Coordinates of C-alpha atoms in Angstrom, one line a residue:
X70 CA -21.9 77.8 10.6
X71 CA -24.9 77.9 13.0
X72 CA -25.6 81.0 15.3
X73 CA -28.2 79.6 18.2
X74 CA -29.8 80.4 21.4
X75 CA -32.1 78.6 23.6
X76 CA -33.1 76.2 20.6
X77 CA -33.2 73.2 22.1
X78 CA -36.9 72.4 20.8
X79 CA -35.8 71.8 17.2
X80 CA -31.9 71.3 17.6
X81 CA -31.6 68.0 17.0
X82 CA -33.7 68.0 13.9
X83 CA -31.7 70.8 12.7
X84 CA -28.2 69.3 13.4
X85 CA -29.8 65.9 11.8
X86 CA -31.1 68.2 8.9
X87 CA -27.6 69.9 8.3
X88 CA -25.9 66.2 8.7
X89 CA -27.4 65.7 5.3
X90 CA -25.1 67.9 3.2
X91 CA -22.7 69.1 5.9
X92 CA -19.6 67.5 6.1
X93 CA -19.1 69.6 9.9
X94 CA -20.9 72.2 12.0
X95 CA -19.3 75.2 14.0
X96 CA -21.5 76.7 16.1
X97 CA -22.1 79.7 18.3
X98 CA -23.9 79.7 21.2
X99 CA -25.3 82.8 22.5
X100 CA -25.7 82.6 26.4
X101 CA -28.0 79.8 26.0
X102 CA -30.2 78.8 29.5
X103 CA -31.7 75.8 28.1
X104 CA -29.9 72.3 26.8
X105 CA -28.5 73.8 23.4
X106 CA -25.0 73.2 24.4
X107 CA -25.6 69.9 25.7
X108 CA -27.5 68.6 22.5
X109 CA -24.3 70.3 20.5
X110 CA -21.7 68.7 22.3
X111 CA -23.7 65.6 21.5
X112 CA -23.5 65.8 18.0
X113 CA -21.2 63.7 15.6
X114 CA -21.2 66.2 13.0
X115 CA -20.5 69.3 15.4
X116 CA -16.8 69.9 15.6
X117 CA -16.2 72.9 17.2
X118 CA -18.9 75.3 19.6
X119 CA -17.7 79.1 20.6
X120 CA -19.7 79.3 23.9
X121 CA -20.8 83.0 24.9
X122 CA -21.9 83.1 29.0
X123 CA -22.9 86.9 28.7
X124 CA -26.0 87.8 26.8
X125 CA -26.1 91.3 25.3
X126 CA -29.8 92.9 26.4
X127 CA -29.5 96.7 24.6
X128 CA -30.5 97.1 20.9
X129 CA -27.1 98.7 19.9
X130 CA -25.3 95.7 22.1
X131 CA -27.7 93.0 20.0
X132 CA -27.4 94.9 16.5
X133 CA -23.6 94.9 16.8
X134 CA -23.5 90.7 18.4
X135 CA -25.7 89.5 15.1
X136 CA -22.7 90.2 13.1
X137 CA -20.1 89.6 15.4
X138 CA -20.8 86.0 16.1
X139 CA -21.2 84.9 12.7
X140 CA -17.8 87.1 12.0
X141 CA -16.0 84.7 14.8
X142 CA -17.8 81.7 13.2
X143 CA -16.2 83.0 9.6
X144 CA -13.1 83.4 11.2
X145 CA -12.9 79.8 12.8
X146 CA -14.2 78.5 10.1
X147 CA -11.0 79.1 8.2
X148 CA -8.6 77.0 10.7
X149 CA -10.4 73.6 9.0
X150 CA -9.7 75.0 5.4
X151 CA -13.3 74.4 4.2
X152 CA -13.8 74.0 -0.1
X153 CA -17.4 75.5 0.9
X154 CA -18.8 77.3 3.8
X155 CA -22.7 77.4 4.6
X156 CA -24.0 80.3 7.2
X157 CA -27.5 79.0 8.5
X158 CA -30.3 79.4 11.2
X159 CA -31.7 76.7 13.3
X160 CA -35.0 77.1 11.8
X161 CA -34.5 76.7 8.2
X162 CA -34.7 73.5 6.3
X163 CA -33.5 73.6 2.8
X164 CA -34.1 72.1 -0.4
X165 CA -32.2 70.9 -3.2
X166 CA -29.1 68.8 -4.0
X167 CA -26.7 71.2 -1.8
X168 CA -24.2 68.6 -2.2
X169 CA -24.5 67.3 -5.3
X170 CA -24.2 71.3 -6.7
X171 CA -21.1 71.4 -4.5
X172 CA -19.5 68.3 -5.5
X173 CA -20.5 68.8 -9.4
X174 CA -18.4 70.6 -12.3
X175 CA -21.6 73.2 -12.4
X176 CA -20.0 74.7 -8.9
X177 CA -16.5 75.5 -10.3
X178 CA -17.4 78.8 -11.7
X179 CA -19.5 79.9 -9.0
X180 CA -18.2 81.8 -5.8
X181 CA -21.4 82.4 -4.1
X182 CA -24.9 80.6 -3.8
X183 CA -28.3 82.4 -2.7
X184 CA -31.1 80.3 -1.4
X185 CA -34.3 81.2 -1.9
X186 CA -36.3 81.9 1.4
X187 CA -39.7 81.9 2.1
X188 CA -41.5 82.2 5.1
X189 CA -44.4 79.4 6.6
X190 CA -47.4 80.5 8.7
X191 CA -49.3 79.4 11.3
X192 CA -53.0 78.9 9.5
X193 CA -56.7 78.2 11.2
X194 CA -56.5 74.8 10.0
X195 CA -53.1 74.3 10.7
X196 CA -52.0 75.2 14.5
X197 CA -51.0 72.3 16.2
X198 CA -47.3 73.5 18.3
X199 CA -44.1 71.7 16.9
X200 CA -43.0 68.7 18.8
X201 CA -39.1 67.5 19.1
X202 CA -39.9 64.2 17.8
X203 CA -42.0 65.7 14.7
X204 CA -39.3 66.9 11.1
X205 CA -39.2 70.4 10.7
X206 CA -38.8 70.4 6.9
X207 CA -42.5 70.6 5.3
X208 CA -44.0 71.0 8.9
X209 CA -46.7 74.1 7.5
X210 CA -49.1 73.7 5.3
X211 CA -48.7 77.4 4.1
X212 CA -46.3 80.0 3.0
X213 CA -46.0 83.3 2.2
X214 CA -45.3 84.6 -1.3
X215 CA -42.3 86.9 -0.4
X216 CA -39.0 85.5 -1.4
X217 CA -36.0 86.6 -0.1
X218 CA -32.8 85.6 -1.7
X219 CA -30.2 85.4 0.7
X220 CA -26.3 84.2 1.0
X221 CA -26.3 81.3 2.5
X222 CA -23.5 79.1 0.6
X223 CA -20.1 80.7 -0.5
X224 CA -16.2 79.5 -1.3
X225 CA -14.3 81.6 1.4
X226 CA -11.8 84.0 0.4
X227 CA -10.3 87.4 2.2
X228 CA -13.1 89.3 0.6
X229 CA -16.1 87.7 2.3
X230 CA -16.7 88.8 5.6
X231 CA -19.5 90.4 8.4
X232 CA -19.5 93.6 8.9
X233 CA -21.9 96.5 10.2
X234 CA -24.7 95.9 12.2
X235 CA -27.1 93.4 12.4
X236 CA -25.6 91.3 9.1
X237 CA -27.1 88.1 8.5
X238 CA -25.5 88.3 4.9
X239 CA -21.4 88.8 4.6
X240 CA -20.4 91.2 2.1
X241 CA -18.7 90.4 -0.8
X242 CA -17.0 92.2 -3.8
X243 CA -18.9 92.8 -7.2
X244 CA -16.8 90.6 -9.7
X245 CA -18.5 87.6 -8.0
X246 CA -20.0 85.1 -9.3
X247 CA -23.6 84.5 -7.8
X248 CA -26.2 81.5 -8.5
X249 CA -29.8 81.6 -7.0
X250 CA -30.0 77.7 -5.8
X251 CA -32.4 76.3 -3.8
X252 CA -34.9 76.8 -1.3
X253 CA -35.9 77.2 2.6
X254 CA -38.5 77.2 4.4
X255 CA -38.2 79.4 7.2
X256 CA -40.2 78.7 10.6
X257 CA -39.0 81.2 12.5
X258 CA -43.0 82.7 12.6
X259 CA -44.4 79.5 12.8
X260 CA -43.1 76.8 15.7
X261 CA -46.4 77.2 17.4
X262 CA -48.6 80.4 19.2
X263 CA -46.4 80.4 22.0
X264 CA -43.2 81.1 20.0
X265 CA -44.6 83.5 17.8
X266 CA -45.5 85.7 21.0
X267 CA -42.3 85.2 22.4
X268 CA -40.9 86.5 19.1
X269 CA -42.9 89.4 19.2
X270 CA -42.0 89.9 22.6
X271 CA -38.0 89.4 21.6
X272 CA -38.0 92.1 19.1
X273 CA -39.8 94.5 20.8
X274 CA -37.8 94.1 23.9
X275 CA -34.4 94.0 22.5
X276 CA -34.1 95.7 19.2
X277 CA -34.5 99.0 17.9
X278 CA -38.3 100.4 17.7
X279 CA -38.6 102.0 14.4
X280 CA -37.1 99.2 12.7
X281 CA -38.4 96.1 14.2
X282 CA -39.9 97.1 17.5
X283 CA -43.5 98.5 16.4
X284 CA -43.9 95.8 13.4
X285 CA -43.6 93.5 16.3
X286 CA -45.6 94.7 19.0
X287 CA -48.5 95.0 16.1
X288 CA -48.3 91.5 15.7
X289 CA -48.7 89.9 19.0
X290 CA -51.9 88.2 19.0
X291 CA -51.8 87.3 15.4
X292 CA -50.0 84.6 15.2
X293 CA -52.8 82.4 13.2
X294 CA -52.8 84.0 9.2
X295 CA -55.3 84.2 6.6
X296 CA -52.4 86.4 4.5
X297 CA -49.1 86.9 5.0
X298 CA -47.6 89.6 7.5
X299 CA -47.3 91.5 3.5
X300 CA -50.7 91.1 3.2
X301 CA -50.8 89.2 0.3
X302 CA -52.5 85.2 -0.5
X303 CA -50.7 82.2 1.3
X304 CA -49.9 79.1 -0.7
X305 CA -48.9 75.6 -0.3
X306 CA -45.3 74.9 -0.7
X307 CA -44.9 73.9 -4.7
X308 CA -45.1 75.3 -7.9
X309 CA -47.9 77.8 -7.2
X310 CA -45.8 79.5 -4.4
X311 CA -42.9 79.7 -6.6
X312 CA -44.8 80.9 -9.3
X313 CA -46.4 84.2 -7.4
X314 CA -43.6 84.4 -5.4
X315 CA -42.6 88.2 -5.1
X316 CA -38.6 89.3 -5.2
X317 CA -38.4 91.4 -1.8
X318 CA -34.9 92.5 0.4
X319 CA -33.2 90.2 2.6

């Protein structure tokens, strides 16, 4: 399940990137002004694309819409009777034998699968803007320690579902069975200056300002790191991230 807008930069590496363990894509596009729908429709693995025309601008309209969509996507995911569902964003590339796990005897006791995220940075030494012809996976040189460990991967059943505001997790019930699997590296902060201003300029315009609004606005400007946005030492991706990486909420 992929929830996208106006990500027709890094699209096609993403659906090729998903194509590697995915067996089909549902996607939902939000308003998109750009080619995303285009590059979708494109798509071998893409089977089905719920197509929004109106963009919600108010921070109560876009809290509510982040869980919405993926609720829709949950819900029409369930007409193809998937064994596994996977809930992603565009600019995450992931790590590990997905479909091996998946396909193995390890997976039969386990209902859901968090992936450990971590986020890249844009670095003096390393700035050059993403290009559509360049993979995303292992584009930065540098990452920040914070881990967040996120549900990504999950068998579906009537008790996994989206709901309150702003939900890039579904809830689940407390019997299940959780593994931490995995890895992303997320380059949401990192595509190039450009994007990272536009991001700042996205979440201060749109969302609510105590919780994402002032961070946001304090970062434009600083899109090239010597730290993290935690403050803390950057690493290559490897053992020595893993190894200082620091447990922090999704």
């Amino acid at each position: 399940m992929l929830r996208i807008r106006n990500e027709s930069l890094i699209l096609q590496d993403t659906l090729n990137h998903l194509s590697e363990f995915a067996d089909g894509i549902i996607c939902y596009d939000d308003a998109s002004t750009d080619n995303t729908f285009e590059i979708l429709k494109n798509h071998e693995k893409v089977i089905a694309v719920i197509r929004n025309f109106h963009w919600e601008t108010t921070p109560e309209e876009r809290l509510k819409s982040e869980t919405e969509h993926r609720d829709n996507l949950l819900q029409l995911s369930s007409r193809y009777s998937p064994e596994w569902i996977f809930c992603t964003d565009a600019d995450e590339r992931y790590i590990g034998g997905i479909k091996e796990f998946i396909n193995s005897n390890d997976s039969q006791n386990v209902d859901i699968v968090k992936i450990q995220l971590f986020d890249a940075y844009i670095t003096k030494e390393d700035q050059q803007p993403y290009a559509p012809t360049s993979k995303l996976l292992n584009f930065r040189k540098y990452f920040g320690p914070e881990r967040r460990d996120i549900v990504m991967l999950w068998r579906p059943n009537a008790s996994i579902k989206y709901i309150g505001l702003d939900s890039r997790e579904p809830s689940y019930t407390e019997d299940s069975s959780i593994a931490t699997l995995f890895y992303c590296q997320h380059y949401g902060k990192s595509l190039s200056i450009q994007h990272w201003e536009e991001t700042c300029d996205y979440y201060a315009n749109y969302f609510p300002y105590e919780s994402y609004g002032k961070k946001w606005i304090e970062r434009k400007g600083r899109a090239v790191h010597e730290k993290s946005d935690f403050g803390r030492a950057l690493y290559k991706w490897g053992d020595e991230l893993f190894s200082n990486a620091i447990n922090i909420k999704p």
